[in-house]
CSV table of C-alpha atoms in Angstrom, one decimal:
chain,number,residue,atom,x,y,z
E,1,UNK,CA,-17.1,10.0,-5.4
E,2,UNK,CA,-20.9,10.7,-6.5
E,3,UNK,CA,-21.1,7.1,-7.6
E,4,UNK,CA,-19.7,6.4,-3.9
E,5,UNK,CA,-22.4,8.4,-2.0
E,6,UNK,CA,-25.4,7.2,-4.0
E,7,UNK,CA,-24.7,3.6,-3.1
E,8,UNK,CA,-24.3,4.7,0.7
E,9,UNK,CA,-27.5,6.6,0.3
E,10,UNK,CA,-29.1,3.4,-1.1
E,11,UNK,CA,-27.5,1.7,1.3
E,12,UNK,CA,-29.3,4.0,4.6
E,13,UNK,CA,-32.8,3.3,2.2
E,14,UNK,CA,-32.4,-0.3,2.7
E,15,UNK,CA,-31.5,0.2,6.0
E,16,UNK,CA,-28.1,-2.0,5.4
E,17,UNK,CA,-24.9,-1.7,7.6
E,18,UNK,CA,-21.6,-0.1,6.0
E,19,UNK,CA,-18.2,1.0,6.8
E,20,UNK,CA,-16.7,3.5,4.5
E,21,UNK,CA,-13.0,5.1,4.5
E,22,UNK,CA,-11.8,7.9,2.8
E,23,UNK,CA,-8.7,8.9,2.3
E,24,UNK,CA,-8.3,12.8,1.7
E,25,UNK,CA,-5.0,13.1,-0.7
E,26,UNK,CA,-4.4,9.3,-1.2
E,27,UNK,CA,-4.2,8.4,-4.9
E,28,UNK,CA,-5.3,5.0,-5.9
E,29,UNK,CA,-1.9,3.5,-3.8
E,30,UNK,CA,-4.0,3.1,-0.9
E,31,UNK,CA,-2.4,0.1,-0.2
E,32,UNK,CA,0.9,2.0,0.8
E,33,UNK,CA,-0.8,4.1,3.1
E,34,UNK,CA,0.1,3.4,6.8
E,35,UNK,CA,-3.6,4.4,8.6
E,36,UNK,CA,-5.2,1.9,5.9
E,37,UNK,CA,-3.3,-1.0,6.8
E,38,UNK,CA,-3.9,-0.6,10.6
E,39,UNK,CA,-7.5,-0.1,9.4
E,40,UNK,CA,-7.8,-2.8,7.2
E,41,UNK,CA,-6.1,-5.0,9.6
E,42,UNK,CA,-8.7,-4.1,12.8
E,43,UNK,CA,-11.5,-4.9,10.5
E,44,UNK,CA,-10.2,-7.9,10.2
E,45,UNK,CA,-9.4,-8.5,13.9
E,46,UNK,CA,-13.1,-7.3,14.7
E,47,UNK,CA,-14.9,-9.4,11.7
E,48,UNK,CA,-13.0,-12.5,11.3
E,49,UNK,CA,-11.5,-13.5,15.0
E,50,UNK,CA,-14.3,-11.3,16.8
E,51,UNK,CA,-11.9,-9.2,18.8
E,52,UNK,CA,-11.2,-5.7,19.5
E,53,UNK,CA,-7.5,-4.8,18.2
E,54,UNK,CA,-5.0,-3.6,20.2
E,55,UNK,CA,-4.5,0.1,20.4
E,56,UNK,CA,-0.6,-0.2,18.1
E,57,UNK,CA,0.7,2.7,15.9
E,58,UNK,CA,3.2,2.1,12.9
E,59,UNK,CA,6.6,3.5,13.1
E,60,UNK,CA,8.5,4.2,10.4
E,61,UNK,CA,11.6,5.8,10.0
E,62,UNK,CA,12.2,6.8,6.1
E,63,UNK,CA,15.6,6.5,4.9
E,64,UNK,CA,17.0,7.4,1.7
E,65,UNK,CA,18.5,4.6,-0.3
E,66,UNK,CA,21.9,5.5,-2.6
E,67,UNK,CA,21.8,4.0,-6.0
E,68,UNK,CA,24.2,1.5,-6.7
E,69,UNK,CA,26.7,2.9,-8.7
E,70,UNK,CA,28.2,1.3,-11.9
E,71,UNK,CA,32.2,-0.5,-11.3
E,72,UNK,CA,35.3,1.1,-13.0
E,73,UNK,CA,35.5,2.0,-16.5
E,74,UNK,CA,38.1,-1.0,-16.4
E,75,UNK,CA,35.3,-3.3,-14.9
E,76,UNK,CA,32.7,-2.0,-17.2
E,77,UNK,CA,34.9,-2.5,-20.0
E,78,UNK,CA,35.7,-5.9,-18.7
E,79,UNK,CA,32.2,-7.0,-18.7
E,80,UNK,CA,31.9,-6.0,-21.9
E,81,UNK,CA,34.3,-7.6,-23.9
E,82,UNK,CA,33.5,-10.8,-21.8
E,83,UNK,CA,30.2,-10.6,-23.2
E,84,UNK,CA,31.2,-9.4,-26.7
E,85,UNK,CA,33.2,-12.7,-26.8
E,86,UNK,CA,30.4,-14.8,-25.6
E,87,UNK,CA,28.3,-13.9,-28.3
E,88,UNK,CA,30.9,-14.7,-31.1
């Protein structure tokens, strides 16, 4: 973070423009986090097409996902022996 703030201090010296974003508790998966996509995706509504973005929210609805579970001991066994044979 130092290294961060010296270059926006340079930045001010040299009297250059600069958006920064930080992210309290977001690890280096920024990528994943919901407010930087809709931030990353108004800058580039604002600097590419020249446009203000429309005011949108993401909604997401988290829902947990069962594992698949393995077939029958019979199926497994199956497999298996199908394979075993195969490789014969």
């Amino acid at each position: 973070m130092s290294q961060t703030l010296r270059l926006c201090d340079r930045l001010i010296r040299c009297n250059k423009d600069y958006e920064l974003l930080i992210l309290p508790r977001v690890n280096h998966n920024v990528p994943a986090d919901l407010y930087f996509i809709r931030r990353k995706l108004d800058f580039f509504v604002r600097h590419l097409l020249g446009q203000e973005p429309p005011e949108y929210e993401f909604k997401t609805e988290i829902k947990a996902v069962e594992p698949e579970k393995p077939g029958s001991e019979a199926e497994i066994n199956a497999f298996t022996e199908e394979e075993h044979e195969r490789t014969i």
